[in-house]
Amino acid sequence: MEIHFFMPMIPPTVTQQQHRVTVQKGLKDIMTKLHFWKDDALVASEVVEKFWSDVPGIWIGIREIGQ
């Protein structure tokens, strides 16, 4: 699973690792409820990147193992 966060252009003065982990877990919990998979424990790999952008948003890509 790949997750790309596009943040507003004004960088924060403090980066909080725990906040990022909480957001990732929340996204996977919501995706489980929406039936993207049966259990988020099935996610074998995650790549998370953060970019500064004029337009904030989130891009999520999902691939099955072997594809």
PDB file of C-alpha atoms in Angstrom:
ATOM      1  CA  MET A   1       0.000   0.000   0.000  1.00  0.00           C
ATOM      2  CA  GLU A   2       1.326   3.450  -0.863  1.00  0.00           C
ATOM      3  CA  ILE A   3       0.078   6.577   0.876  1.00  0.00           C
ATOM      4  CA  HIS A   4       1.124  10.063  -0.228  1.00  0.00           C
ATOM      5  CA  PHE A   5       0.089  13.008   1.961  1.00  0.00           C
ATOM      6  CA  PHE A   6       0.017  16.413   0.271  1.00  0.00           C
ATOM      7  CA  MET A   7       0.294  19.025   2.996  1.00  0.00           C
ATOM      8  CA  PRO A   8      -0.431  22.778   2.772  1.00  0.00           C
ATOM      9  CA  MET A   9       2.597  24.807   1.654  1.00  0.00           C
ATOM     10  CA  ILE A  10       3.325  26.379   5.064  1.00  0.00           C
ATOM     11  CA  PRO A  11       5.562  23.822   6.838  1.00  0.00           C
ATOM     12  CA  PRO A  12       4.792  23.164  10.514  1.00  0.00           C
ATOM     13  CA  THR A  13       7.472  24.031  13.039  1.00  0.00           C
ATOM     14  CA  VAL A  14       7.206  20.621  14.751  1.00  0.00           C
ATOM     15  CA  THR A  15       6.962  17.185  13.095  1.00  0.00           C
ATOM     16  CA  GLN A  16       5.206  14.532  15.182  1.00  0.00           C
ATOM     17  CA  GLN A  17       5.924  10.903  14.227  1.00  0.00           C
ATOM     18  CA  GLN A  18       3.107   9.634  16.456  1.00  0.00           C
ATOM     19  CA  HIS A  19       0.561  11.818  14.649  1.00  0.00           C
ATOM     20  CA  ARG A  20       1.584  10.278  11.309  1.00  0.00           C
ATOM     21  CA  VAL A  21       1.229   6.739  12.718  1.00  0.00           C
ATOM     22  CA  THR A  22      -2.220   7.609  14.110  1.00  0.00           C
ATOM     23  CA  VAL A  23      -3.347   8.960  10.717  1.00  0.00           C
ATOM     24  CA  GLN A  24      -2.048   5.836   8.928  1.00  0.00           C
ATOM     25  CA  LYS A  25      -3.858   3.525  11.372  1.00  0.00           C
ATOM     26  CA  GLY A  26      -7.061   5.563  11.034  1.00  0.00           C
ATOM     27  CA  LEU A  27      -6.942   5.339   7.234  1.00  0.00           C
ATOM     28  CA  LYS A  28      -6.475   1.556   7.350  1.00  0.00           C
ATOM     29  CA  ASP A  29      -9.321   1.193   9.873  1.00  0.00           C
ATOM     30  CA  ILE A  30     -11.671   3.177   7.620  1.00  0.00           C
ATOM     31  CA  MET A  31     -10.580   1.187   4.551  1.00  0.00           C
ATOM     32  CA  THR A  32     -11.312  -2.049   6.449  1.00  0.00           C
ATOM     33  CA  LYS A  33     -14.830  -0.790   7.248  1.00  0.00           C
ATOM     34  CA  LEU A  34     -15.275   0.069   3.548  1.00  0.00           C
ATOM     35  CA  HIS A  35     -14.280  -3.530   2.621  1.00  0.00           C
ATOM     36  CA  PHE A  36     -11.027  -2.795   0.780  1.00  0.00           C
ATOM     37  CA  TRP A  37      -9.825  -5.939   2.622  1.00  0.00           C
ATOM     38  CA  LYS A  38     -11.071  -8.222   5.400  1.00  0.00           C
ATOM     39  CA  ASP A  39      -8.474  -7.098   7.957  1.00  0.00           C
ATOM     40  CA  ASP A  40      -5.810  -4.388   7.852  1.00  0.00           C
ATOM     41  CA  ALA A  41      -3.381  -6.994   9.232  1.00  0.00           C
ATOM     42  CA  LEU A  42      -3.295  -8.266   5.614  1.00  0.00           C
ATOM     43  CA  VAL A  43      -1.311  -5.164   4.582  1.00  0.00           C
ATOM     44  CA  ALA A  44       2.212  -6.551   4.096  1.00  0.00           C
ATOM     45  CA  SER A  45       4.043  -3.349   3.186  1.00  0.00           C
ATOM     46  CA  GLU A  46       3.473   0.396   3.459  1.00  0.00           C
ATOM     47  CA  VAL A  47       5.283   3.274   1.808  1.00  0.00           C
ATOM     48  CA  VAL A  48       4.312   6.630   3.279  1.00  0.00           C
ATOM     49  CA  GLU A  49       5.548   9.915   1.845  1.00  0.00           C
ATOM     50  CA  LYS A  50       4.760  13.517   2.685  1.00  0.00           C
ATOM     51  CA  PHE A  51       4.962  16.369   0.178  1.00  0.00           C
ATOM     52  CA  TRP A  52       4.349  20.112   0.452  1.00  0.00           C
ATOM     53  CA  SER A  53       1.722  21.176  -2.084  1.00  0.00           C
ATOM     54  CA  ASP A  54      -0.524  24.086  -3.008  1.00  0.00           C
ATOM     55  CA  VAL A  55      -3.446  21.632  -3.046  1.00  0.00           C
ATOM     56  CA  PRO A  56      -3.608  19.414   0.071  1.00  0.00           C
ATOM     57  CA  GLY A  57      -4.883  15.847  -0.216  1.00  0.00           C
ATOM     58  CA  ILE A  58      -4.100  12.139   0.082  1.00  0.00           C
ATOM     59  CA  TRP A  59      -3.261   9.645  -2.675  1.00  0.00           C
ATOM     60  CA  ILE A  60      -3.567   5.942  -1.825  1.00  0.00           C
ATOM     61  CA  GLY A  61      -2.430   3.109  -4.119  1.00  0.00           C
ATOM     62  CA  ILE A  62      -3.141  -0.567  -3.391  1.00  0.00           C
ATOM     63  CA  ARG A  63      -1.598  -3.590  -5.133  1.00  0.00           C
ATOM     64  CA  GLU A  64      -1.877  -7.300  -4.482  1.00  0.00           C
ATOM     65  CA  ILE A  65       1.398  -9.092  -3.749  1.00  0.00           C
ATOM     66  CA  GLY A  66       2.893 -10.387  -6.973  1.00  0.00           C
ATOM     67  CA  GLN A  67       1.508  -7.594  -9.153  1.00  0.00           C
TER      68      GLN A  67
END
